DNA sequence: GGTTGAAAATGTGTCAACAGTTTTGAAGGA
DNA sequence: TCCTTCAAAACTGTTGACACATTTTCAACC
């Protein structure tokens, strides 16, 4: 009931578990469920006006994509990544996105490359449409790789984790300018069909981004500290 | 009850969901649940002597690691990989295992490397202990990378999928000899601390293995054909 | 004989209650 | 005052029943 009123006008969430999964995800994004906080089944169930079953299912899915950590009878918590974990996350992104970039250099059509270049420059000129269809360079390149398994991994699991910490590093102008240059160089390598170069450039680019995020998030003193102890409601 | 009698003498499965997860996994490995077959909640529940809840949870976990495919109200099925999907799987392995290999070349200690070389040669000489602690070169290298996220991905999700299709390619003597040579070359590159070479060699090695598997599994004519239609019991 | 439609059968989604475990917090002793 | 102990509270794990969707069956109809 409360669930229906949310926003079920456009698409059809099919099952309650799916819907709850999306809503908890939004709570995590909005930091109402910040890293380290406890995710309580009953509280969320009453909040969403559903039974504990669907909530339980959603939490298991979140556990599956490593957004919440949980052990048998202990309470589930939103993951709070240590500096080490963030480093490992970006290393994995380096490996996968670099390889995807190499594949893209082989498989993209000329027109496709030119369109991507045009979109990149348009977005940089500030002509990006408000917030709809916001230009995402990395996602575009990854999808151009054509490898669905890598696409799902990067645009699914890892993307959610990155998004939590992307909020922190946020909009830093000089970084934005540098990123544009690096993106442009990568596309140029792709257009030259130099897969090895494109992969190398993408790796360097991701590594720089990782160092940037790491610098902004020095150290969460203790993974689940006093402040994060408050309940989910 | 029936569950207790299984083999709960050594470790403690903690929760029923965990236990059921493992048992379904075994059913899949033993091809009693072959690719394309239907995974029925109630049938498995009565078979294991538990309620549908834990079974449901286990199936969701299997769905999470992409071992079963499922849509809202349709029955769950064990995935049957198309040639395209197998190709993508090995490409992802190339990207991750190659990168892990590069990391290993940087981070392994001298003694660690020598020990791995010794184990490799011992295993090749047929001195491998019966089936316990069977030597797994790839897992050893991946774990030596020190990146837990990559380790979990390769030794968890992807490993299960590969294992289903490893059975098919099975033991081919000449391939085994070639693999030993390639493994040895990779370790030599690691010992020389040549991360780029080690990564390159590992990629070639994985790609060859992938082509080998693809050659053995030409095409499952239809992903879920007549024979695979039989029930889970 | 083949096709269409409704009803039974099968199976998944959801719920509320019960059981077992962990955490909380207060009473009692050093 | 601090630590230990133990019982109540809170929470997760599990269960059986019910609601809903899909598939199959089978009989009526063209």
Coordinates of C-alpha atoms (C1' of nucleotides) in Angstrom, one line a residue:
Chain A
X1 CA 0.0 0.0 0.0
X2 CA 2.6 2.5 1.1
X3 CA 4.6 0.8 -1.5
X4 CA 2.1 1.4 -4.3
X5 CA 2.1 5.1 -3.5
X6 CA 5.8 5.4 -4.0
X7 CA 6.2 5.7 -7.7
X8 CA 4.8 2.8 -9.6
X9 CA 3.5 4.6 -12.5
X10 CA 6.2 4.1 -15.1
X11 CA 7.7 0.7 -14.9
X12 CA 6.5 -2.5 -13.3
X13 CA 8.8 -3.7 -10.5
X14 CA 7.2 -7.1 -11.0
X15 CA 7.9 -8.5 -7.5
X16 CA 8.1 -7.0 -4.1
X17 CA 11.6 -8.2 -3.5
X18 CA 12.8 -6.3 -6.6
X19 CA 11.1 -3.2 -5.4
X20 CA 12.5 -3.4 -1.9
X21 CA 15.9 -4.0 -3.3
X22 CA 15.7 -0.8 -5.3
X23 CA 14.4 1.2 -2.4
X24 CA 17.1 0.0 0.0
X25 CA 19.7 0.9 -2.7
X26 CA 18.3 4.4 -2.8
X27 CA 18.6 4.6 1.0
X28 CA 22.2 3.6 0.7
X29 CA 22.8 6.1 -2.0
X30 CA 21.2 8.9 0.0
X31 CA 23.4 8.0 2.9
X32 CA 20.3 7.5 5.1
X33 CA 21.9 4.1 5.3
X34 CA 25.5 5.1 5.5
X35 CA 28.5 2.8 5.4
X36 CA 28.8 0.9 8.7
X37 CA 25.1 1.3 9.6
X38 CA 23.0 -1.7 10.6
X39 CA 20.4 -2.9 8.1
X40 CA 17.5 -4.2 10.2
X41 CA 15.0 -6.5 8.5
X42 CA 12.0 -5.8 10.6
X43 CA 12.4 -2.0 10.7
X44 CA 12.7 -1.9 6.9
X45 CA 9.7 -4.3 6.5
X46 CA 7.4 -2.1 8.6
X47 CA 8.7 1.0 6.9
X48 CA 8.0 -0.4 3.4
X49 CA 4.7 -1.9 4.5
X50 CA 5.7 -5.5 3.5
X51 CA 6.6 -8.6 5.3
X52 CA 10.2 -9.6 6.3
X53 CA 10.4 -12.1 3.4
X54 CA 11.0 -9.6 0.6
X55 CA 13.2 -7.5 2.7
X56 CA 15.3 -10.5 3.6
X57 CA 15.6 -11.4 -0.1
X58 CA 16.7 -7.9 -1.0
X59 CA 19.3 -7.8 1.7
X60 CA 20.7 -11.1 0.4
X61 CA 20.9 -9.6 -3.0
X62 CA 22.8 -6.7 -1.6
X63 CA 25.0 -9.1 0.2
X64 CA 25.6 -10.8 -3.2
X65 CA 26.9 -7.7 -4.8
X66 CA 28.9 -7.0 -1.7
X67 CA 27.1 -3.8 -0.7
X68 CA 26.3 -5.2 2.8
X69 CA 28.4 -7.6 4.8
X70 CA 26.8 -10.2 7.0
X71 CA 27.5 -13.3 9.1
X72 CA 25.0 -16.0 10.1
X73 CA 23.3 -14.6 13.1
X74 CA 24.8 -11.2 13.3
X75 CA 23.1 -8.1 12.0
X76 CA 23.8 -7.0 8.4
X77 CA 25.7 -3.8 7.9
X78 CA 26.3 -1.5 4.9
X79 CA 29.9 -2.1 3.9
X80 CA 32.4 0.6 4.8
X81 CA 35.4 0.1 2.7
X82 CA 38.8 0.4 4.2
X83 CA 41.6 2.2 2.2
X84 CA 42.9 -1.2 1.3
X85 CA 39.5 -2.3 0.0
X86 CA 39.2 0.9 -2.1
X87 CA 42.6 0.2 -3.6
X88 CA 41.6 -3.3 -4.5
X89 CA 38.4 -2.1 -6.0
X90 CA 40.2 0.3 -8.3
X91 CA 42.7 -2.3 -9.2
X92 CA 40.0 -4.6 -10.3
X93 CA 38.4 -1.8 -12.3
X94 CA 41.8 -1.2 -13.9
X95 CA 42.0 -4.8 -15.0
X96 CA 38.5 -5.0 -16.3
X97 CA 38.1 -1.6 -17.8
X98 CA 41.5 -1.7 -19.4
X99 CA 40.6 -5.0 -21.1
X100 CA 37.2 -3.7 -22.1
X101 CA 38.9 -0.7 -23.6
X102 CA 41.1 -3.0 -25.7
X103 CA 38.1 -5.0 -26.9
X104 CA 36.3 -1.8 -27.8
X105 CA 39.3 -0.7 -29.9
X106 CA 38.9 -3.9 -31.9
X107 CA 35.1 -4.0 -32.2
X108 CA 33.7 -0.5 -32.4
X109 CA 32.6 0.8 -35.8
X110 CA 34.0 4.0 -37.2
X111 CA 30.7 5.8 -36.9
X112 CA 30.3 4.5 -33.3
X113 CA 33.7 6.0 -32.4
X114 CA 33.0 9.3 -34.0
X115 CA 29.6 9.5 -32.2
X116 CA 31.3 8.9 -28.9
X117 CA 33.9 11.5 -29.5
X118 CA 31.2 14.0 -30.4
X119 CA 29.3 13.2 -27.3
X120 CA 32.4 13.6 -25.2
X121 CA 33.2 17.0 -26.6
X122 CA 29.6 18.1 -26.3
X123 CA 29.4 17.1 -22.7
X124 CA 32.7 19.0 -22.0
X125 CA 31.3 22.1 -23.7
X126 CA 28.6 22.1 -21.1
X127 CA 25.9 21.2 -23.6
X128 CA 25.0 18.2 -21.6
X129 CA 21.2 17.9 -21.2
X130 CA 20.2 18.7 -17.6
X131 CA 20.7 15.5 -15.8
X132 CA 18.8 13.1 -18.0
X133 CA 20.9 10.8 -20.2
X134 CA 23.9 12.2 -18.4
X135 CA 27.1 11.4 -20.3
X136 CA 29.1 8.6 -18.7
X137 CA 32.3 8.0 -20.6
X138 CA 33.3 4.9 -18.8
X139 CA 30.0 3.2 -19.2
X140 CA 29.9 3.9 -22.9
X141 CA 33.4 2.4 -23.5
X142 CA 32.6 -0.6 -21.3
X143 CA 29.4 -1.3 -23.2
X144 CA 31.2 -1.0 -26.5
X145 CA 33.4 -3.9 -25.5
X146 CA 30.6 -6.2 -26.3
X147 CA 31.5 -8.6 -23.4
X148 CA 28.3 -8.9 -21.4
X149 CA 29.9 -10.5 -18.5
X150 CA 32.4 -7.7 -18.0
X151 CA 29.7 -5.2 -18.7
X152 CA 27.5 -6.7 -16.0
X153 CA 30.4 -6.8 -13.5
X154 CA 31.5 -3.2 -14.1
X155 CA 28.1 -1.6 -14.6
X156 CA 26.4 -3.7 -11.9
X157 CA 28.3 -4.8 -8.8
X158 CA 31.3 -2.5 -8.9
X159 CA 29.3 0.5 -10.1
X160 CA 27.2 0.5 -6.9
X161 CA 30.2 0.4 -4.7
X162 CA 32.0 3.1 -6.6
X163 CA 28.9 5.3 -6.5
X164 CA 29.0 5.4 -2.7
X165 CA 32.4 6.8 -2.7
X166 CA 32.1 8.9 -5.8
X167 CA 29.8 11.2 -3.8
X168 CA 32.7 12.0 -1.5
X169 CA 35.3 13.0 -4.1
X170 CA 32.5 14.8 -5.9
X171 CA 33.0 17.7 -8.3
X172 CA 36.6 19.0 -8.3
X173 CA 37.1 21.3 -11.3
X174 CA 40.8 20.7 -12.1
X175 CA 40.3 17.0 -11.9
X176 CA 37.4 17.3 -14.3
X177 CA 39.6 19.1 -16.9
X178 CA 42.3 16.4 -16.6
X179 CA 39.7 13.7 -16.9
X180 CA 38.5 15.2 -20.2
X181 CA 42.0 15.2 -21.6
X182 CA 42.6 11.6 -20.6
X183 CA 39.2 10.5 -22.0
X184 CA 40.0 12.2 -25.3
X185 CA 43.4 10.5 -25.5
X186 CA 41.8 7.1 -24.9
X187 CA 39.3 7.7 -27.7
X188 CA 42.0 8.7 -30.0
X189 CA 43.9 5.5 -29.3
X190 CA 40.7 3.6 -30.0
X191 CA 40.2 5.4 -33.3
X192 CA 43.8 4.5 -34.2
X193 CA 42.8 0.9 -33.4
X194 CA 45.7 0.7 -31.0
X195 CA 44.2 -1.6 -28.4
X196 CA 47.3 -2.0 -26.4
X197 CA 47.7 1.8 -26.1
X198 CA 44.0 2.3 -25.3
X199 CA 44.2 -0.3 -22.5
X200 CA 47.3 1.2 -21.1
X201 CA 45.8 4.7 -21.1
X202 CA 42.6 3.5 -19.5
X203 CA 44.6 1.8 -16.8
X204 CA 46.6 4.9 -16.0
X205 CA 43.4 6.9 -16.0
X206 CA 41.6 4.6 -13.6
X207 CA 44.6 4.4 -11.4
X208 CA 44.8 8.2 -11.1
X209 CA 41.1 8.4 -10.3
X210 CA 41.6 5.8 -7.6
X211 CA 44.5 7.7 -6.0
X212 CA 42.3 10.8 -6.1
X213 CA 39.5 9.0 -4.2
X214 CA 41.9 7.5 -1.8
X215 CA 43.3 10.9 -1.0
X216 CA 39.8 12.2 -0.2
X217 CA 38.9 9.3 2.0
X218 CA 42.0 9.0 4.2
X219 CA 40.8 6.5 6.7
X220 CA 37.5 5.7 8.3
X221 CA 39.0 5.5 11.8
X222 CA 37.0 2.4 12.8
X223 CA 34.9 0.6 10.2
X224 CA 31.7 0.8 12.2
X225 CA 32.0 3.5 14.7
X226 CA 29.7 5.1 17.3
X227 CA 27.9 7.4 14.9
X228 CA 27.2 4.7 12.4
X229 CA 25.5 2.7 15.1
X230 CA 22.1 4.3 14.8
X231 CA 19.3 2.2 13.5
X232 CA 17.9 2.0 10.0
X233 CA 14.7 3.8 10.7
Chain B
X1 CA 17.1 -34.8 10.1
X2 CA 18.0 -36.2 6.7
X3 CA 20.3 -33.2 6.6
X4 CA 22.0 -34.1 9.8
X5 CA 22.9 -37.5 8.5
X6 CA 24.6 -36.1 5.4
X7 CA 28.1 -35.3 6.7
X8 CA 28.1 -32.8 9.5
X9 CA 31.0 -34.2 11.4
X10 CA 33.9 -31.9 10.5
X11 CA 32.8 -28.3 9.9
X12 CA 29.8 -26.5 11.1
X13 CA 27.5 -25.3 8.3
X14 CA 25.9 -22.8 10.8
X15 CA 22.7 -22.1 8.9
X16 CA 20.4 -24.3 6.8
X17 CA 20.6 -21.9 3.9
X18 CA 24.3 -22.3 3.7
X19 CA 24.1 -26.1 3.9
X20 CA 21.4 -26.2 1.2
X21 CA 23.5 -23.9 -1.0
X22 CA 26.4 -26.3 -0.8
X23 CA 24.2 -29.4 -1.5
X24 CA 22.6 -27.8 -4.6
X25 CA 26.1 -26.9 -5.8
X26 CA 27.1 -30.5 -5.5
X27 CA 24.0 -31.5 -7.4
X28 CA 25.1 -29.2 -10.2
X29 CA 28.6 -30.4 -10.2
X30 CA 27.5 -34.0 -10.4
X31 CA 25.3 -33.1 -13.4
X32 CA 22.3 -34.4 -11.5
X33 CA 21.3 -30.9 -12.1
X34 CA 22.7 -30.4 -15.6
X35 CA 22.7 -27.1 -17.5
X36 CA 19.2 -26.2 -18.6
X37 CA 17.4 -28.2 -16.0
X38 CA 14.7 -26.8 -13.9
X39 CA 15.5 -26.1 -10.2
X40 CA 12.3 -26.7 -8.3
X41 CA 12.0 -25.2 -4.8
X42 CA 9.5 -27.6 -3.3
X43 CA 11.1 -30.7 -4.7
X44 CA 14.5 -29.8 -3.3
X45 CA 12.9 -28.7 0.0
X46 CA 11.3 -32.1 0.5
X47 CA 14.4 -33.9 -0.7
X48 CA 16.6 -32.1 1.8
X49 CA 14.0 -32.3 4.6
X50 CA 13.8 -28.6 5.1
X51 CA 11.3 -25.9 4.4
X52 CA 11.2 -23.9 1.1
X53 CA 12.7 -20.9 2.8
X54 CA 16.3 -22.0 3.0
X55 CA 16.1 -23.6 -0.5
X56 CA 14.7 -20.3 -1.9
X57 CA 17.6 -18.5 -0.3
X58 CA 20.2 -20.9 -1.7
X59 CA 18.7 -20.5 -5.2
X60 CA 18.9 -16.8 -4.9
X61 CA 22.6 -17.1 -4.0
X62 CA 23.1 -19.3 -7.0
X63 CA 21.4 -16.7 -9.1
X64 CA 23.7 -14.1 -7.6
X65 CA 26.8 -15.9 -8.8
X66 CA 25.1 -16.5 -12.1
X67 CA 24.9 -20.3 -11.8
X68 CA 21.1 -20.3 -12.3
X69 CA 19.0 -17.9 -14.4
X70 CA 15.6 -16.9 -13.3
X71 CA 12.8 -14.4 -14.0
X72 CA 10.1 -13.4 -11.6
X73 CA 7.4 -16.1 -11.9
X74 CA 9.2 -18.4 -14.2
X75 CA 11.0 -21.5 -13.0
X76 CA 14.7 -21.2 -12.2
X77 CA 17.1 -23.1 -14.5
X78 CA 20.7 -24.1 -14.3
X79 CA 22.5 -21.9 -16.7
X80 CA 23.7 -23.5 -20.0
X81 CA 26.4 -21.3 -21.4
X82 CA 26.3 -20.5 -25.1
X83 CA 29.6 -20.5 -27.0
X84 CA 29.4 -16.7 -26.9
X85 CA 29.0 -16.8 -23.1
X86 CA 31.9 -19.2 -22.7
X87 CA 34.1 -16.9 -24.8
X88 CA 33.1 -13.9 -22.6
X89 CA 33.8 -15.9 -19.5
X90 CA 37.4 -16.7 -20.6
X91 CA 37.9 -13.1 -21.7
X92 CA 37.0 -11.9 -18.2
X93 CA 39.3 -14.5 -16.8
X94 CA 42.1 -13.3 -19.1
X95 CA 41.7 -9.7 -17.9
X96 CA 41.6 -10.6 -14.2
X97 CA 44.0 -13.4 -14.0
X98 CA 46.5 -11.6 -16.2
X99 CA 46.3 -8.6 -13.9
X100 CA 46.6 -10.8 -10.8
X101 CA 49.7 -12.3 -12.3
X102 CA 51.2 -8.9 -12.7
X103 CA 50.5 -8.1 -9.1
X104 CA 51.9 -11.4 -8.0
X105 CA 55.2 -10.6 -9.8
X106 CA 55.4 -7.5 -7.8
X107 CA 54.4 -8.8 -4.4
X108 CA 55.5 -12.4 -4.0
X109 CA 58.5 -13.1 -1.9
X110 CA 61.5 -15.0 -3.2
X111 CA 60.8 -18.0 -1.0
X112 CA 57.2 -17.9 -2.0
X113 CA 58.0 -18.1 -5.6
X114 CA 60.5 -20.9 -5.1
X115 CA 58.0 -22.9 -3.1
X116 CA 55.4 -22.5 -5.9
X117 CA 57.9 -23.6 -8.5
X118 CA 58.8 -26.6 -6.4
X119 CA 55.1 -27.5 -6.0
X120 CA 54.5 -27.1 -9.7
X121 CA 57.3 -29.5 -10.6
X122 CA 56.4 -32.0 -7.9
X123 CA 52.8 -32.1 -9.2
X124 CA 54.1 -32.6 -12.7
X125 CA 56.3 -35.5 -11.6
X126 CA 53.1 -37.3 -10.5
X127 CA 54.0 -36.9 -6.8
X128 CA 50.8 -35.1 -6.1
X129 CA 49.1 -36.4 -3.0
X130 CA 46.1 -38.5 -3.9
X131 CA 43.4 -36.0 -4.3
X132 CA 43.7 -34.0 -1.1
X133 CA 45.3 -30.6 -1.4
X134 CA 45.4 -31.1 -5.2
X135 CA 47.7 -28.6 -6.8
X136 CA 45.9 -25.7 -8.5
X137 CA 48.4 -23.5 -10.2
X138 CA 45.9 -20.8 -11.2
X139 CA 44.4 -20.5 -7.7
X140 CA 47.9 -20.2 -6.2
X141 CA 48.9 -17.4 -8.5
X142 CA 45.6 -15.5 -8.0
X143 CA 45.9 -15.8 -4.3
X144 CA 49.5 -14.5 -4.4
X145 CA 48.2 -11.3 -6.0
X146 CA 46.9 -10.2 -2.6
X147 CA 43.9 -8.5 -4.1
X148 CA 41.0 -10.0 -2.2
X149 CA 38.3 -8.6 -4.5
X150 CA 40.0 -10.3 -7.5
X151 CA 40.6 -13.4 -5.5
X152 CA 36.9 -13.7 -4.5
X153 CA 35.7 -13.1 -8.0
X154 CA 38.0 -15.6 -9.7
X155 CA 38.0 -18.3 -7.0
X156 CA 34.3 -17.8 -6.2
X157 CA 31.8 -16.8 -8.9
X158 CA 33.9 -17.6 -12.0
X159 CA 35.4 -20.7 -10.6
X160 CA 32.0 -22.4 -10.2
X161 CA 31.0 -21.7 -13.8
X162 CA 34.3 -22.9 -15.1
X163 CA 34.1 -26.1 -13.1
X164 CA 30.9 -27.1 -14.9
X165 CA 32.6 -27.0 -18.2
X166 CA 36.0 -28.2 -17.1
X167 CA 34.4 -31.6 -16.6
X168 CA 33.7 -31.7 -20.3
X169 CA 37.2 -30.8 -21.6
X170 CA 38.5 -33.2 -18.9
X171 CA 41.9 -34.9 -19.0
X172 CA 43.6 -34.6 -22.3
X173 CA 47.3 -35.7 -22.0
X174 CA 49.0 -33.5 -24.6
X175 CA 47.1 -30.4 -23.3
X176 CA 48.4 -31.2 -19.8
X177 CA 52.0 -31.3 -21.0
X178 CA 51.6 -27.9 -22.8
X179 CA 49.9 -26.4 -19.7
X180 CA 52.9 -27.4 -17.6
X181 CA 55.3 -25.7 -19.9
X182 CA 53.2 -22.5 -20.0
X183 CA 52.8 -22.6 -16.2
X184 CA 56.6 -22.9 -15.8
X185 CA 57.2 -20.0 -18.2
X186 CA 54.8 -17.8 -16.2
X187 CA 56.6 -18.6 -13.0
X188 CA 59.9 -17.8 -14.6
X189 CA 58.6 -14.4 -15.6
X190 CA 57.4 -13.8 -12.0
X191 CA 60.8 -14.8 -10.6
X192 CA 62.4 -12.3 -13.0
X193 CA 60.0 -9.7 -11.6
X194 CA 58.8 -9.0 -15.2
X195 CA 55.1 -8.2 -14.4
X196 CA 54.3 -7.2 -18.0
X197 CA 55.6 -10.5 -19.4
X198 CA 54.0 -12.5 -16.7
X199 CA 50.6 -10.9 -17.5
X200 CA 51.1 -11.4 -21.2
X201 CA 52.0 -15.1 -20.8
X202 CA 49.0 -15.7 -18.5
X203 CA 46.7 -14.1 -20.9
X204 CA 47.9 -16.2 -23.8
X205 CA 47.7 -19.3 -21.6
X206 CA 44.1 -18.6 -20.5
X207 CA 43.1 -17.8 -24.0
X208 CA 44.4 -21.1 -25.3
X209 CA 42.6 -22.9 -22.5
X210 CA 39.4 -21.1 -23.5
X211 CA 39.8 -22.1 -27.2
X212 CA 40.3 -25.6 -26.1
X213 CA 37.1 -25.7 -24.0
X214 CA 35.2 -24.0 -26.9
X215 CA 36.4 -26.6 -29.3
X216 CA 35.1 -29.4 -27.0
X217 CA 31.8 -27.7 -26.5
X218 CA 30.7 -26.8 -30.0
X219 CA 27.1 -25.8 -29.5
X220 CA 24.4 -26.8 -27.2
X221 CA 21.7 -26.9 -30.0
X222 CA 19.0 -25.3 -27.9
X223 CA 19.8 -23.9 -24.4
X224 CA 17.1 -25.8 -22.7
X225 CA 16.1 -28.8 -24.8
X226 CA 13.8 -31.7 -24.4
X227 CA 16.1 -33.9 -22.4
X228 CA 16.9 -31.1 -20.0
X229 CA 13.2 -30.7 -19.2
X230 CA 13.1 -33.4 -16.6
X231 CA 12.5 -32.3 -13.0
X232 CA 15.0 -31.8 -10.3
X233 CA 14.1 -34.9 -8.4
Chain C
dG1 C1' -8.8 -33.4 -37.2
dG2 C1' -7.1 -29.1 -35.6
dT3 C1' -7.9 -25.0 -32.8
dT4 C1' -9.6 -22.2 -29.0
dG5 C1' -10.9 -21.4 -24.5
dA6 C1' -11.6 -22.3 -19.6
dA7 C1' -10.4 -24.9 -15.6
dA8 C1' -7.3 -27.8 -13.0
dA9 C1' -2.5 -28.4 -11.7
dT10 C1' 1.9 -26.8 -10.8
dG11 C1' 5.0 -23.5 -8.9
dT12 C1' 6.6 -19.1 -7.2
dG13 C1' 5.7 -14.8 -4.1
dT14 C1' 4.2 -13.3 0.3
dC15 C1' 2.9 -13.5 5.0
dA16 C1' 2.5 -14.2 10.1
dA17 C1' 4.0 -17.1 13.8
dC18 C1' 7.5 -19.9 16.1
dA19 C1' 12.4 -21.3 17.4
dG20 C1' 17.2 -20.4 18.3
dT21 C1' 21.0 -17.0 18.9
dT22 C1' 23.0 -12.7 20.0
dT23 C1' 22.8 -8.5 22.4
dT24 C1' 21.3 -5.6 26.2
dG25 C1' 21.1 -4.1 30.7
dA26 C1' 20.4 -4.5 35.4
dA27 C1' 21.4 -7.0 39.8
dG28 C1' 24.9 -8.9 42.7
dG29 C1' 29.7 -9.6 44.4
dA30 C1' 34.7 -8.4 44.8
Chain D
dT1 C1' 33.9 1.6 41.0
dC2 C1' 34.5 -2.2 38.2
dC3 C1' 33.7 -6.7 36.7
dT4 C1' 30.9 -10.9 36.5
dT5 C1' 26.4 -13.2 35.9
dC6 C1' 22.1 -14.0 34.3
dA7 C1' 17.6 -13.1 32.6
dA8 C1' 14.9 -10.2 29.3
dA9 C1' 14.7 -8.0 24.9
dA10 C1' 15.8 -7.8 20.1
dC11 C1' 16.9 -9.9 16.0
dT12 C1' 17.7 -13.5 12.6
dG13 C1' 16.6 -18.3 10.9
dT14 C1' 13.0 -21.4 9.8
dT15 C1' 8.4 -23.1 9.1
dG16 C1' 3.7 -23.9 7.1
dA17 C1' -0.2 -21.8 5.0
dC18 C1' -2.2 -18.8 1.8
dA19 C1' -2.3 -15.7 -2.6
dC20 C1' -1.1 -15.1 -7.2
dA21 C1' 1.0 -16.2 -11.8
dT22 C1' 2.0 -19.5 -15.2
dT23 C1' 1.6 -23.8 -17.5
dT24 C1' -0.8 -27.7 -18.8
dT25 C1' -4.9 -30.4 -19.6
dC26 C1' -8.9 -31.3 -21.8
dA27 C1' -13.2 -30.7 -23.7
dA28 C1' -16.1 -28.0 -26.7
dC29 C1' -16.3 -25.9 -31.1
dC30 C1' -15.1 -24.7 -35.8

